[in-house]
């Protein structure tokens, strides 16, 4: 059973911010939100994760709503190389549990010139 | 990620053949995983291993077996390949103290 809901596809202009939404209304208090992406049949790549505070790293920002029922991944200046399938995953902290990731169908982000 | 390698990268085989896919990592991670991906779908976990003596079934383990020969090596076997095992197979690793998984480049397997 999917724990997350994402739009199947989104478009973004190169150089603009890409905002990818994810709904996870049944998230429990000790579950994290992870984002991975997969570029054309390559191995998935970790982007960012968070519990309840907003997070930022060199790749992206993660905004989690106060009730934690949804989140948004922000790529601040999208490039053509950011075209990929983006997966939002809800799971326990990997270091303390199964560590398996349940991938849904993700959002296909297409960045246009 | 070059720290996680998979061999072969592509394989075409026939129904009934035994196939082994190999995964090696130089990251020093204790946890390793095998996933499969079918066209248009997300990844599904086949087996995972938290250390050399620990092997666990994932959600779709039927028809597969694994061997953790060393901390750095985790092999996936298809005892008798069938066409619906045609898929893209990924190996991944993680450190029990960290929060991310690192994936190999994948093996594209076709069973005729």
Coordinates of C-alpha atoms in Angstrom, one line a residue:
Chain A
X1 CA 0.0 0.0 0.0
X2 CA 1.4 3.4 -1.1
X3 CA 2.1 5.7 1.8
X4 CA 2.6 8.7 -0.5
X5 CA 0.8 10.4 -3.4
X6 CA 2.6 12.3 -6.1
X7 CA 1.5 13.8 -9.4
X8 CA 2.5 11.5 -12.2
X9 CA 4.3 14.3 -14.2
X10 CA 5.4 17.9 -14.0
X11 CA 7.2 20.4 -16.3
X12 CA 9.6 23.1 -15.4
X13 CA 11.5 25.7 -17.4
X14 CA 15.3 25.6 -17.2
X15 CA 16.6 28.0 -14.5
X16 CA 13.3 28.2 -12.7
X17 CA 12.5 26.5 -9.4
X18 CA 10.9 23.1 -9.6
X19 CA 8.4 22.4 -6.8
X20 CA 7.4 18.8 -6.4
X21 CA 4.6 18.0 -4.0
X22 CA 4.0 14.9 -2.1
X23 CA 1.0 13.9 0.1
X24 CA 1.6 11.5 3.0
X25 CA -1.5 12.0 5.2
X26 CA -1.0 8.7 7.1
X27 CA 2.6 9.4 8.2
X28 CA 3.3 8.4 11.8
X29 CA 5.2 10.5 14.3
X30 CA 8.6 8.7 13.9
X31 CA 8.5 8.3 10.1
X32 CA 10.8 10.3 7.9
X33 CA 10.2 11.8 4.4
X34 CA 12.9 10.8 1.9
X35 CA 13.4 12.0 -1.7
X36 CA 15.2 10.0 -4.3
X37 CA 15.5 10.5 -8.0
X38 CA 16.2 8.2 -10.9
X39 CA 17.6 9.5 -14.2
X40 CA 16.7 7.3 -17.1
X41 CA 17.2 3.7 -15.8
X42 CA 20.2 4.6 -13.7
X43 CA 20.3 3.7 -10.1
X44 CA 18.2 5.9 -7.8
X45 CA 20.1 8.8 -6.2
X46 CA 19.4 10.1 -2.7
X47 CA 18.4 13.8 -2.6
X48 CA 17.3 14.8 0.9
X49 CA 15.3 13.6 3.9
X50 CA 13.6 15.2 6.9
X51 CA 11.4 14.5 9.9
X52 CA 9.5 17.7 10.7
X53 CA 11.9 20.6 10.2
X54 CA 12.6 22.1 6.8
X55 CA 15.9 20.8 5.3
X56 CA 18.3 22.2 2.8
X57 CA 21.4 20.7 1.2
X58 CA 23.5 21.4 -1.9
X59 CA 20.9 19.7 -4.2
X60 CA 17.5 20.8 -2.9
X61 CA 15.3 22.0 -0.1
X62 CA 12.6 20.0 1.6
X63 CA 9.6 21.8 3.1
X64 CA 7.3 19.7 5.4
X65 CA 4.0 21.1 6.5
X66 CA 3.4 21.6 10.2
X67 CA 0.9 18.7 10.4
X68 CA 3.5 16.6 8.4
X69 CA 0.8 15.4 6.0
X70 CA 2.5 16.8 3.0
X71 CA 5.8 18.1 1.8
X72 CA 7.5 19.8 -1.2
X73 CA 10.8 19.2 -2.7
X74 CA 12.3 22.3 -4.2
X75 CA 15.0 22.3 -6.9
X76 CA 15.9 26.0 -6.8
X77 CA 17.4 26.4 -10.3
X78 CA 16.4 23.4 -12.4
X79 CA 18.7 22.3 -15.2
X80 CA 18.1 19.9 -18.1
X81 CA 20.1 17.3 -16.1
X82 CA 17.4 17.4 -13.4
X83 CA 15.0 15.7 -15.8
X84 CA 14.2 12.4 -13.9
X85 CA 11.6 10.5 -11.9
X86 CA 11.4 11.8 -8.4
X87 CA 10.3 9.5 -5.6
X88 CA 8.9 10.6 -2.3
X89 CA 9.2 7.9 0.3
X90 CA 8.0 7.7 3.9
X91 CA 9.8 5.3 6.2
X92 CA 11.4 4.9 9.5
X93 CA 14.9 6.2 10.0
X94 CA 17.0 3.8 7.9
X95 CA 19.6 3.4 10.5
X96 CA 17.2 2.0 13.1
X97 CA 14.9 -0.2 11.1
X98 CA 14.6 -2.4 8.1
X99 CA 16.2 0.2 5.9
X100 CA 14.1 -0.8 2.9
X101 CA 12.6 1.9 0.7
X102 CA 9.1 1.5 -0.7
X103 CA 9.2 3.2 -4.0
X104 CA 5.9 4.3 -5.6
X105 CA 5.6 5.5 -9.1
X106 CA 7.0 8.9 -8.5
X107 CA 6.8 12.1 -10.5
X108 CA 8.3 12.5 -13.9
X109 CA 9.9 15.9 -13.9
X110 CA 10.8 17.3 -17.4
X111 CA 12.9 20.4 -17.5
X112 CA 12.5 22.3 -20.8
X113 CA 15.1 24.7 -22.3
Chain B
X1 CA 27.8 5.5 -7.9
X2 CA 31.1 3.9 -8.8
X3 CA 31.5 2.6 -5.2
X4 CA 28.7 0.1 -6.0
X5 CA 29.3 -2.1 -9.0
X6 CA 27.1 -4.7 -10.6
X7 CA 28.0 -7.4 -13.0
X8 CA 26.9 -8.1 -15.7
X9 CA 25.3 -4.9 -16.8
X10 CA 23.2 -6.7 -19.4
X11 CA 22.2 -10.3 -19.7
X12 CA 20.0 -12.2 -22.1
X13 CA 19.2 -15.8 -21.1
X14 CA 16.6 -18.5 -21.8
X15 CA 13.8 -19.9 -19.7
X16 CA 15.0 -22.5 -17.2
X17 CA 18.6 -21.3 -17.0
X18 CA 20.3 -20.5 -13.7
X19 CA 21.5 -16.9 -13.5
X20 CA 23.7 -15.1 -10.9
X21 CA 23.9 -11.3 -10.6
X22 CA 26.8 -10.0 -8.6
X23 CA 27.1 -6.8 -6.5
X24 CA 30.3 -5.4 -5.0
X25 CA 30.8 -2.3 -2.9
X26 CA 33.8 -0.4 -1.6
X27 CA 31.9 1.8 0.7
X28 CA 32.4 -0.3 3.7
X29 CA 28.7 -0.5 4.4
X30 CA 27.3 -3.4 6.3
X31 CA 23.8 -3.4 4.7
X32 CA 23.1 -4.5 1.2
X33 CA 19.9 -4.9 -0.8
X34 CA 18.5 -6.3 -4.1
X35 CA 15.6 -4.5 -5.9
X36 CA 13.9 -5.1 -9.2
X37 CA 12.3 -2.5 -11.4
X38 CA 9.7 -3.3 -14.0
X39 CA 8.9 -0.8 -16.8
X40 CA 7.0 2.2 -15.5
X41 CA 7.0 1.0 -12.0
X42 CA 9.0 1.8 -8.8
X43 CA 11.6 -0.5 -7.3
X44 CA 10.5 -3.5 -5.3
X45 CA 12.7 -5.2 -2.6
X46 CA 13.7 -8.8 -3.3
X47 CA 16.2 -9.5 -0.4
X48 CA 18.2 -7.6 2.1
X49 CA 21.1 -8.3 4.4
X50 CA 22.2 -6.4 7.4
X51 CA 25.5 -8.2 7.8
X52 CA 27.2 -11.3 6.5
X53 CA 25.2 -13.7 8.7
X54 CA 21.9 -11.9 8.2
X55 CA 19.6 -12.5 5.2
X56 CA 16.0 -11.4 4.9
X57 CA 13.3 -11.8 2.4
X58 CA 11.8 -8.7 0.8
X59 CA 8.4 -8.3 -0.7
X60 CA 9.0 -10.4 -3.9
X61 CA 11.6 -13.1 -2.9
X62 CA 9.9 -16.1 -4.6
X63 CA 12.1 -17.5 -7.4
X64 CA 15.2 -15.8 -6.1
X65 CA 18.0 -16.6 -3.7
X66 CA 20.9 -14.6 -2.4
X67 CA 24.4 -15.2 -0.9
X68 CA 26.3 -12.7 1.2
X69 CA 29.9 -14.0 0.5
X70 CA 31.6 -11.2 2.4
X71 CA 30.7 -7.8 3.7
X72 CA 31.4 -6.3 0.3
X73 CA 29.7 -8.9 -1.9
X74 CA 26.0 -9.8 -2.3
X75 CA 24.9 -12.0 -5.1
X76 CA 21.4 -12.6 -6.4
X77 CA 20.5 -15.9 -8.1
X78 CA 17.6 -16.9 -10.3
X79 CA 17.5 -20.7 -9.9
X80 CA 15.3 -21.3 -13.0
X81 CA 14.7 -18.1 -14.9
X82 CA 11.3 -17.3 -16.3
X83 CA 10.2 -14.6 -18.7
X84 CA 8.4 -12.5 -16.0
X85 CA 11.7 -12.1 -14.3
X86 CA 12.8 -9.8 -17.1
X87 CA 13.5 -6.6 -15.4
X88 CA 16.1 -4.1 -14.3
X89 CA 17.9 -5.2 -11.1
X90 CA 19.5 -2.8 -8.7
X91 CA 21.8 -3.5 -5.8
X92 CA 22.1 -0.9 -3.0
X93 CA 24.1 -0.5 0.2
X94 CA 23.7 1.5 3.3
X95 CA 25.5 2.1 6.6
X96 CA 23.5 1.1 9.7
X97 CA 24.5 4.5 11.2
X98 CA 23.3 6.6 8.3
X99 CA 20.1 7.3 6.4
X100 CA 20.8 6.9 2.8
X101 CA 21.1 4.1 0.3
X102 CA 23.6 4.1 -2.5
X103 CA 22.6 2.3 -5.7
X104 CA 24.6 0.5 -8.3
X105 CA 24.1 1.1 -12.0
X106 CA 21.7 -1.8 -12.5
X107 CA 21.7 -5.0 -14.5
X108 CA 19.2 -5.3 -17.3
X109 CA 18.1 -9.0 -17.5
X110 CA 16.0 -10.4 -20.3
X111 CA 14.6 -13.9 -20.0
X112 CA 13.4 -15.3 -23.3

